[in-house]
Amino acid sequence: MDLKITKSNQLKEKPAQDKLGFGKIFTDHMFIMDYETGIGWHDPRIVPFGPFTVSPATSVFHYAQAIFEGLKAYKNPEGEIVLFRADENFKRMNRSAKRMCIPEFDGEFVLNSLKELIKIDKDWVPSKEGTSLYIRPAIIATDEYVGIKASDHYRFFIIMCPVGAYYSAGFDPVKIWVTKDYVRAVPGGVGEAKTAGNYAASLYASEEASKKGYNQVLWLDGIEKKYIEEVGSMNIFFVIDGEIVTPKLTGSILPGITRNSVIAMAKKEGYKVREERIAIDDIINAHKNGKLDEVFGSGTAAVISPVGEIAYGDEKIVVGEGKTGKISAKFFDLLTDVQYGKKPDPFNWMIKVC
Ligand SMILES: *Cc1c(COP(=O)(O)O)cnc(C)c1O
């Protein structure tokens, strides 16, 4: 397949690097590729960023056959642009595709196309401390048909936004609320796919958490509502008596690339890391016994997000006096130093773009 490139002749003005925020400003170009049963993925192209004109009957609007990814590119001290583990994102996207009956694609071809897209929009990659270029690949079902079936047409697209430093005013631990009423995913469901509907299904509980003064929801397993799964758009880690513990991937948890990176980094640093089922009651007991040292979330957006408080029914756990713990801060530094090219990359995670 040949990647066709059409450059925009109306480049937008770039925003100030201290006013980037998250997710509302887009670069000048985007990648598109289409699929049709019998033809396969075809017509890959880079075109000026702009709207799609589609029929209201377009399948994705009705039945949410849609998947996405989220990853970042960074500018290193040499001025090079690098991607963090982008190959893993496209592998995961193909696993999500399979689960959602979306045709798989050539991950290497898409990664190379993404590199071309970034090269064209390279002036959009911010350089200020903590900033990055957030990349959003997605695939949507585009049959113009309101019957229910896997679509025969799909559109793959990649859009990009320069994003500000997540912690511009220093670490701010989040407060999380454990919901007893709602679940995110169930065994046999689509919890481990990065699919749109998982987020639509999570909004109600998120709003309830927000009304109670909490930033995010901590989800328990869908059957016994006893075992910890994950938080909003992050995986979760506990530091108990000096050891690092995280829920094992059981099929209903999103296999985070940051999660995988924290585990690899922790083992390299000599920590004991356990992946196992963790009952919420065990966390409450660990806290009562003074053994719950730290709690943090992991995900592409924040990298590491310290947790200062967990509410579960009548129990309120304040972790580390609500302040950021040493180990959480250490993993934030270890990962971001590799991402921003400030320290050597022992796992060969970084992929050079230009
Ligand atoms: C994307 C996502 C994560 C984090 O994955 P990363 O690859 O680390 O960004 C965690 N949970 C959910 C539900 C997600 O969608």
PDB file of N, CA and C in Angstrom, residues 239-309:
ATOM      1  N   VAL A 239       1.183  -0.224  47.214  1.00  0.00           N
ATOM      2  CA  VAL A 239       2.464  -0.563  47.833  1.00  0.00           C
ATOM      3  C   VAL A 239       2.117  -0.985  49.254  1.00  0.00           C
ATOM      4  N   ILE A 240       2.278  -2.303  49.528  1.00  0.00           N
ATOM      5  CA  ILE A 240       1.902  -2.856  50.829  1.00  0.00           C
ATOM      6  C   ILE A 240       3.154  -3.431  51.474  1.00  0.00           C
ATOM      7  N   ASP A 241       3.514  -2.855  52.600  1.00  0.00           N
ATOM      8  CA  ASP A 241       4.692  -3.351  53.329  1.00  0.00           C
ATOM      9  C   ASP A 241       5.924  -3.409  52.419  1.00  0.00           C
ATOM     10  N   GLY A 242       6.072  -2.405  51.585  1.00  0.00           N
ATOM     11  CA  GLY A 242       7.253  -2.323  50.714  1.00  0.00           C
ATOM     12  C   GLY A 242       7.160  -3.122  49.419  1.00  0.00           C
ATOM     13  N   GLU A 243       6.108  -3.952  49.283  1.00  0.00           N
ATOM     14  CA  GLU A 243       5.962  -4.730  48.046  1.00  0.00           C
ATOM     15  C   GLU A 243       4.911  -4.110  47.143  1.00  0.00           C
ATOM     16  N   ILE A 244       5.097  -4.293  45.836  1.00  0.00           N
ATOM     17  CA  ILE A 244       4.177  -3.682  44.875  1.00  0.00           C
ATOM     18  C   ILE A 244       3.174  -4.723  44.403  1.00  0.00           C
ATOM     19  N   VAL A 245       1.887  -4.390  44.504  1.00  0.00           N
ATOM     20  CA  VAL A 245       0.828  -5.333  44.152  1.00  0.00           C
ATOM     21  C   VAL A 245      -0.142  -4.659  43.193  1.00  0.00           C
ATOM     22  N   THR A 246      -0.541  -5.381  42.141  1.00  0.00           N
ATOM     23  CA  THR A 246      -1.519  -4.842  41.189  1.00  0.00           C
ATOM     24  C   THR A 246      -2.451  -5.973  40.769  1.00  0.00           C
ATOM     25  N   PRO A 247      -3.725  -5.645  40.455  1.00  0.00           N
ATOM     26  CA  PRO A 247      -4.638  -6.716  40.032  1.00  0.00           C
ATOM     27  C   PRO A 247      -4.101  -7.447  38.805  1.00  0.00           C
ATOM     28  N   LYS A 248      -4.227  -8.768  38.818  1.00  0.00           N
ATOM     29  CA  LYS A 248      -3.769  -9.515  37.641  1.00  0.00           C
ATOM     30  C   LYS A 248      -4.807  -9.380  36.535  1.00  0.00           C
ATOM     31  N   LEU A 249      -4.351  -9.515  35.303  1.00  0.00           N
ATOM     32  CA  LEU A 249      -5.236  -9.327  34.151  1.00  0.00           C
ATOM     33  C   LEU A 249      -6.117 -10.566  34.007  1.00  0.00           C
ATOM     34  N   THR A 250      -7.410 -10.358  34.239  1.00  0.00           N
ATOM     35  CA  THR A 250      -8.325 -11.501  34.235  1.00  0.00           C
ATOM     36  C   THR A 250      -9.237 -11.500  33.016  1.00  0.00           C
ATOM     37  N   GLY A 251      -9.085 -10.512  32.130  1.00  0.00           N
ATOM     38  CA  GLY A 251      -9.953 -10.445  30.953  1.00  0.00           C
ATOM     39  C   GLY A 251     -10.921  -9.272  31.011  1.00  0.00           C
ATOM     40  N   SER A 252     -11.208  -8.797  32.235  1.00  0.00           N
ATOM     41  CA  SER A 252     -12.130  -7.659  32.335  1.00  0.00           C
ATOM     42  C   SER A 252     -11.370  -6.360  32.649  1.00  0.00           C
ATOM     43  N   ILE A 253     -10.038  -6.446  32.710  1.00  0.00           N
ATOM     44  CA  ILE A 253      -9.212  -5.264  32.999  1.00  0.00           C
ATOM     45  C   ILE A 253      -8.462  -4.884  31.725  1.00  0.00           C
ATOM     46  N   LEU A 254      -8.356  -3.582  31.476  1.00  0.00           N
ATOM     47  CA  LEU A 254      -7.621  -3.108  30.303  1.00  0.00           C
ATOM     48  C   LEU A 254      -6.119  -3.308  30.542  1.00  0.00           C
ATOM     49  N   PRO A 255      -5.448  -4.033  29.673  1.00  0.00           N
ATOM     50  CA  PRO A 255      -4.011  -4.272  29.882  1.00  0.00           C
ATOM     51  C   PRO A 255      -3.189  -3.035  29.520  1.00  0.00           C
ATOM     52  N   GLY A 256      -2.969  -2.190  30.484  1.00  0.00           N
ATOM     53  CA  GLY A 256      -2.284  -0.915  30.241  1.00  0.00           C
ATOM     54  C   GLY A 256      -0.815  -1.101  29.883  1.00  0.00           C
ATOM     55  N   ILE A 257      -0.368  -0.288  28.952  1.00  0.00           N
ATOM     56  CA  ILE A 257       1.042  -0.322  28.557  1.00  0.00           C
ATOM     57  C   ILE A 257       1.877   0.365  29.644  1.00  0.00           C
ATOM     58  N   THR A 258       1.312   1.364  30.288  1.00  0.00           N
ATOM     59  CA  THR A 258       2.002   1.989  31.418  1.00  0.00           C
ATOM     60  C   THR A 258       2.099   0.978  32.563  1.00  0.00           C
ATOM     61  N   ARG A 259       1.019   0.232  32.799  1.00  0.00           N
ATOM     62  CA  ARG A 259       1.031  -0.830  33.827  1.00  0.00           C
ATOM     63  C   ARG A 259       2.184  -1.793  33.575  1.00  0.00           C
ATOM     64  N   ASN A 260       2.268  -2.277  32.337  1.00  0.00           N
ATOM     65  CA  ASN A 260       3.326  -3.214  31.967  1.00  0.00           C
ATOM     66  C   ASN A 260       4.709  -2.585  32.179  1.00  0.00           C
ATOM     67  N   SER A 261       4.821  -1.300  31.877  1.00  0.00           N
ATOM     68  CA  SER A 261       6.110  -0.602  32.007  1.00  0.00           C
ATOM     69  C   SER A 261       6.491  -0.415  33.478  1.00  0.00           C
ATOM     70  N   VAL A 262       5.477  -0.125  34.320  1.00  0.00           N
ATOM     71  CA  VAL A 262       5.751   0.035  35.763  1.00  0.00           C
ATOM     72  C   VAL A 262       6.241  -1.298  36.327  1.00  0.00           C
ATOM     73  N   ILE A 263       5.596  -2.383  35.932  1.00  0.00           N
ATOM     74  CA  ILE A 263       5.987  -3.704  36.438  1.00  0.00           C
ATOM     75  C   ILE A 263       7.431  -4.020  36.034  1.00  0.00           C
ATOM     76  N   ALA A 264       7.754  -3.776  34.760  1.00  0.00           N
ATOM     77  CA  ALA A 264       9.114  -4.057  34.274  1.00  0.00           C
ATOM     78  C   ALA A 264      10.142  -3.207  35.026  1.00  0.00           C
ATOM     79  N   MET A 265       9.833  -1.931  35.187  1.00  0.00           N
ATOM     80  CA  MET A 265      10.728  -0.998  35.849  1.00  0.00           C
ATOM     81  C   MET A 265      10.901  -1.379  37.325  1.00  0.00           C
ATOM     82  N   ALA A 266       9.791  -1.762  37.973  1.00  0.00           N
ATOM     83  CA  ALA A 266       9.832  -2.110  39.406  1.00  0.00           C
ATOM     84  C   ALA A 266      10.707  -3.338  39.624  1.00  0.00           C
ATOM     85  N   LYS A 267      10.561  -4.330  38.754  1.00  0.00           N
ATOM     86  CA  LYS A 267      11.378  -5.546  38.892  1.00  0.00           C
ATOM     87  C   LYS A 267      12.851  -5.214  38.704  1.00  0.00           C
ATOM     88  N   LYS A 268      13.122  -4.346  37.710  1.00  0.00           N
ATOM     89  CA  LYS A 268      14.505  -3.958  37.448  1.00  0.00           C
ATOM     90  C   LYS A 268      15.095  -3.216  38.649  1.00  0.00           C
ATOM     91  N   GLU A 269      14.248  -2.455  39.337  1.00  0.00           N
ATOM     92  CA  GLU A 269      14.708  -1.697  40.510  1.00  0.00           C
ATOM     93  C   GLU A 269      14.811  -2.576  41.756  1.00  0.00           C
ATOM     94  N   GLY A 270      14.475  -3.865  41.606  1.00  0.00           N
ATOM     95  CA  GLY A 270      14.621  -4.800  42.721  1.00  0.00           C
ATOM     96  C   GLY A 270      13.415  -4.916  43.642  1.00  0.00           C
ATOM     97  N   TYR A 271      12.269  -4.351  43.226  1.00  0.00           N
ATOM     98  CA  TYR A 271      11.072  -4.492  44.049  1.00  0.00           C
ATOM     99  C   TYR A 271      10.455  -5.867  43.833  1.00  0.00           C
ATOM    100  N   LYS A 272       9.776  -6.351  44.859  1.00  0.00           N
ATOM    101  CA  LYS A 272       8.975  -7.551  44.687  1.00  0.00           C
ATOM    102  C   LYS A 272       7.634  -7.083  44.116  1.00  0.00           C
ATOM    103  N   VAL A 273       7.232  -7.635  42.967  1.00  0.00           N
ATOM    104  CA  VAL A 273       5.976  -7.231  42.331  1.00  0.00           C
ATOM    105  C   VAL A 273       5.055  -8.447  42.252  1.00  0.00           C
ATOM    106  N   ARG A 274       3.838  -8.277  42.722  1.00  0.00           N
ATOM    107  CA  ARG A 274       2.871  -9.370  42.627  1.00  0.00           C
ATOM    108  C   ARG A 274       1.674  -8.939  41.794  1.00  0.00           C
ATOM    109  N   GLU A 275       1.263  -9.785  40.841  1.00  0.00           N
ATOM    110  CA  GLU A 275       0.028  -9.565  40.083  1.00  0.00           C
ATOM    111  C   GLU A 275      -0.943 -10.611  40.572  1.00  0.00           C
ATOM    112  N   GLU A 276      -1.977 -10.176  41.268  1.00  0.00           N
ATOM    113  CA  GLU A 276      -2.921 -11.148  41.838  1.00  0.00           C
ATOM    114  C   GLU A 276      -4.289 -10.516  42.051  1.00  0.00           C
ATOM    115  N   ARG A 277      -5.277 -11.337  42.375  1.00  0.00           N
ATOM    116  CA  ARG A 277      -6.590 -10.778  42.701  1.00  0.00           C
ATOM    117  C   ARG A 277      -6.465 -10.093  44.053  1.00  0.00           C
ATOM    118  N   ILE A 278      -6.951  -8.860  44.142  1.00  0.00           N
ATOM    119  CA  ILE A 278      -6.836  -8.100  45.390  1.00  0.00           C
ATOM    120  C   ILE A 278      -8.253  -7.752  45.859  1.00  0.00           C
ATOM    121  N   ALA A 279      -8.636  -8.253  47.029  1.00  0.00           N
ATOM    122  CA  ALA A 279      -9.957  -7.926  47.581  1.00  0.00           C
ATOM    123  C   ALA A 279      -9.886  -6.531  48.193  1.00  0.00           C
ATOM    124  N   ILE A 280     -10.950  -5.759  48.022  1.00  0.00           N
ATOM    125  CA  ILE A 280     -10.994  -4.411  48.599  1.00  0.00           C
ATOM    126  C   ILE A 280     -10.846  -4.491  50.127  1.00  0.00           C
ATOM    127  N   ASP A 281     -11.394  -5.566  50.729  1.00  0.00           N
ATOM    128  CA  ASP A 281     -11.277  -5.729  52.179  1.00  0.00           C
ATOM    129  C   ASP A 281      -9.819  -5.872  52.618  1.00  0.00           C
ATOM    130  N   ASP A 282      -9.007  -6.509  51.776  1.00  0.00           N
ATOM    131  CA  ASP A 282      -7.589  -6.667  52.124  1.00  0.00           C
ATOM    132  C   ASP A 282      -6.868  -5.319  52.131  1.00  0.00           C
ATOM    133  N   ILE A 283      -7.314  -4.418  51.255  1.00  0.00           N
ATOM    134  CA  ILE A 283      -6.702  -3.083  51.220  1.00  0.00           C
ATOM    135  C   ILE A 283      -7.103  -2.309  52.480  1.00  0.00           C
ATOM    136  N   ILE A 284      -8.389  -2.450  52.848  1.00  0.00           N
ATOM    137  CA  ILE A 284      -8.868  -1.770  54.058  1.00  0.00           C
ATOM    138  C   ILE A 284      -8.114  -2.295  55.282  1.00  0.00           C
ATOM    139  N   ASN A 285      -7.916  -3.615  55.339  1.00  0.00           N
ATOM    140  CA  ASN A 285      -7.177  -4.197  56.466  1.00  0.00           C
ATOM    141  C   ASN A 285      -5.720  -3.776  56.469  1.00  0.00           C
ATOM    142  N   ALA A 286      -5.104  -3.755  55.285  1.00  0.00           N
ATOM    143  CA  ALA A 286      -3.700  -3.334  55.203  1.00  0.00           C
ATOM    144  C   ALA A 286      -3.564  -1.910  55.749  1.00  0.00           C
ATOM    145  N   HIS A 287      -4.558  -1.074  55.409  1.00  0.00           N
ATOM    146  CA  HIS A 287      -4.532   0.313  55.894  1.00  0.00           C
ATOM    147  C   HIS A 287      -4.689   0.349  57.413  1.00  0.00           C
ATOM    148  N   LYS A 288      -5.623  -0.470  57.939  1.00  0.00           N
ATOM    149  CA  LYS A 288      -5.852  -0.498  59.401  1.00  0.00           C
ATOM    150  C   LYS A 288      -4.607  -0.958  60.142  1.00  0.00           C
ATOM    151  N   ASN A 289      -3.858  -1.886  59.501  1.00  0.00           N
ATOM    152  CA  ASN A 289      -2.641  -2.404  60.145  1.00  0.00           C
ATOM    153  C   ASN A 289      -1.413  -1.548  59.877  1.00  0.00           C
ATOM    154  N   GLY A 290      -1.639  -0.409  59.220  1.00  0.00           N
ATOM    155  CA  GLY A 290      -0.518   0.500  58.966  1.00  0.00           C
ATOM    156  C   GLY A 290       0.435   0.001  57.889  1.00  0.00           C
ATOM    157  N   LYS A 291      -0.051  -0.921  57.030  1.00  0.00           N
ATOM    158  CA  LYS A 291       0.850  -1.491  56.010  1.00  0.00           C
ATOM    159  C   LYS A 291       0.607  -0.976  54.598  1.00  0.00           C
ATOM    160  N   LEU A 292      -0.445  -0.153  54.438  1.00  0.00           N
ATOM    161  CA  LEU A 292      -0.709   0.375  53.096  1.00  0.00           C
ATOM    162  C   LEU A 292       0.137   1.635  52.907  1.00  0.00           C
ATOM    163  N   ASP A 293       1.311   1.457  52.279  1.00  0.00           N
ATOM    164  CA  ASP A 293       2.250   2.578  52.159  1.00  0.00           C
ATOM    165  C   ASP A 293       1.780   3.603  51.133  1.00  0.00           C
ATOM    166  N   GLU A 294       1.408   3.100  49.923  1.00  0.00           N
ATOM    167  CA  GLU A 294       1.061   4.026  48.836  1.00  0.00           C
ATOM    168  C   GLU A 294       0.057   3.372  47.892  1.00  0.00           C
ATOM    169  N   VAL A 295      -0.652   4.216  47.147  1.00  0.00           N
ATOM    170  CA  VAL A 295      -1.545   3.754  46.087  1.00  0.00           C
ATOM    171  C   VAL A 295      -1.328   4.700  44.912  1.00  0.00           C
ATOM    172  N   PHE A 296      -1.201   4.142  43.705  1.00  0.00           N
ATOM    173  CA  PHE A 296      -1.109   5.032  42.542  1.00  0.00           C
ATOM    174  C   PHE A 296      -1.735   4.379  41.309  1.00  0.00           C
ATOM    175  N   GLY A 297      -2.209   5.232  40.409  1.00  0.00           N
ATOM    176  CA  GLY A 297      -2.758   4.751  39.146  1.00  0.00           C
ATOM    177  C   GLY A 297      -1.699   4.897  38.058  1.00  0.00           C
ATOM    178  N   SER A 298      -1.856   4.124  36.951  1.00  0.00           N
ATOM    179  CA  SER A 298      -0.923   4.240  35.827  1.00  0.00           C
ATOM    180  C   SER A 298      -1.701   4.324  34.525  1.00  0.00           C
ATOM    181  N   GLY A 299      -1.306   5.252  33.661  1.00  0.00           N
ATOM    182  CA  GLY A 299      -1.961   5.385  32.359  1.00  0.00           C
ATOM    183  C   GLY A 299      -1.208   6.408  31.523  1.00  0.00           C
ATOM    184  N   THR A 300      -1.434   6.386  30.218  1.00  0.00           N
ATOM    185  CA  THR A 300      -0.688   7.255  29.304  1.00  0.00           C
ATOM    186  C   THR A 300      -0.821   8.740  29.649  1.00  0.00           C
ATOM    187  N   ALA A 301      -2.028   9.188  29.989  1.00  0.00           N
ATOM    188  CA  ALA A 301      -2.257  10.623  30.184  1.00  0.00           C
ATOM    189  C   ALA A 301      -1.406  11.184  31.326  1.00  0.00           C
ATOM    190  N   ALA A 302      -1.538  10.597  32.528  1.00  0.00           N
ATOM    191  CA  ALA A 302      -0.848  11.140  33.704  1.00  0.00           C
ATOM    192  C   ALA A 302       0.459  10.417  33.985  1.00  0.00           C
ATOM    193  N   VAL A 303       0.678   9.281  33.344  1.00  0.00           N
ATOM    194  CA  VAL A 303       1.795   8.350  33.592  1.00  0.00           C
ATOM    195  C   VAL A 303       1.605   7.692  34.962  1.00  0.00           C
ATOM    196  N   ILE A 304       1.845   8.455  36.043  1.00  0.00           N
ATOM    197  CA  ILE A 304       1.585   7.958  37.394  1.00  0.00           C
ATOM    198  C   ILE A 304       0.693   8.980  38.084  1.00  0.00           C
ATOM    199  N   SER A 305      -0.373   8.486  38.710  1.00  0.00           N
ATOM    200  CA  SER A 305      -1.286   9.385  39.402  1.00  0.00           C
ATOM    201  C   SER A 305      -1.415   8.931  40.856  1.00  0.00           C
ATOM    202  N   PRO A 306      -0.786   9.638  41.791  1.00  0.00           N
ATOM    203  CA  PRO A 306      -0.865   9.220  43.191  1.00  0.00           C
ATOM    204  C   PRO A 306      -2.303   9.306  43.704  1.00  0.00           C
ATOM    205  N   VAL A 307      -2.682   8.355  44.548  1.00  0.00           N
ATOM    206  CA  VAL A 307      -4.023   8.343  45.135  1.00  0.00           C
ATOM    207  C   VAL A 307      -3.890   8.739  46.600  1.00  0.00           C
ATOM    208  N   GLY A 308      -4.642   9.760  46.990  1.00  0.00           N
ATOM    209  CA  GLY A 308      -4.539  10.255  48.368  1.00  0.00           C
ATOM    210  C   GLY A 308      -5.660   9.767  49.259  1.00  0.00           C
ATOM    211  N   GLU A 309      -6.777   9.336  48.631  1.00  0.00           N
ATOM    212  CA  GLU A 309      -7.912   8.909  49.446  1.00  0.00           C
ATOM    213  C   GLU A 309      -8.776   7.909  48.686  1.00  0.00           C
TER     214      GLU A 309
END
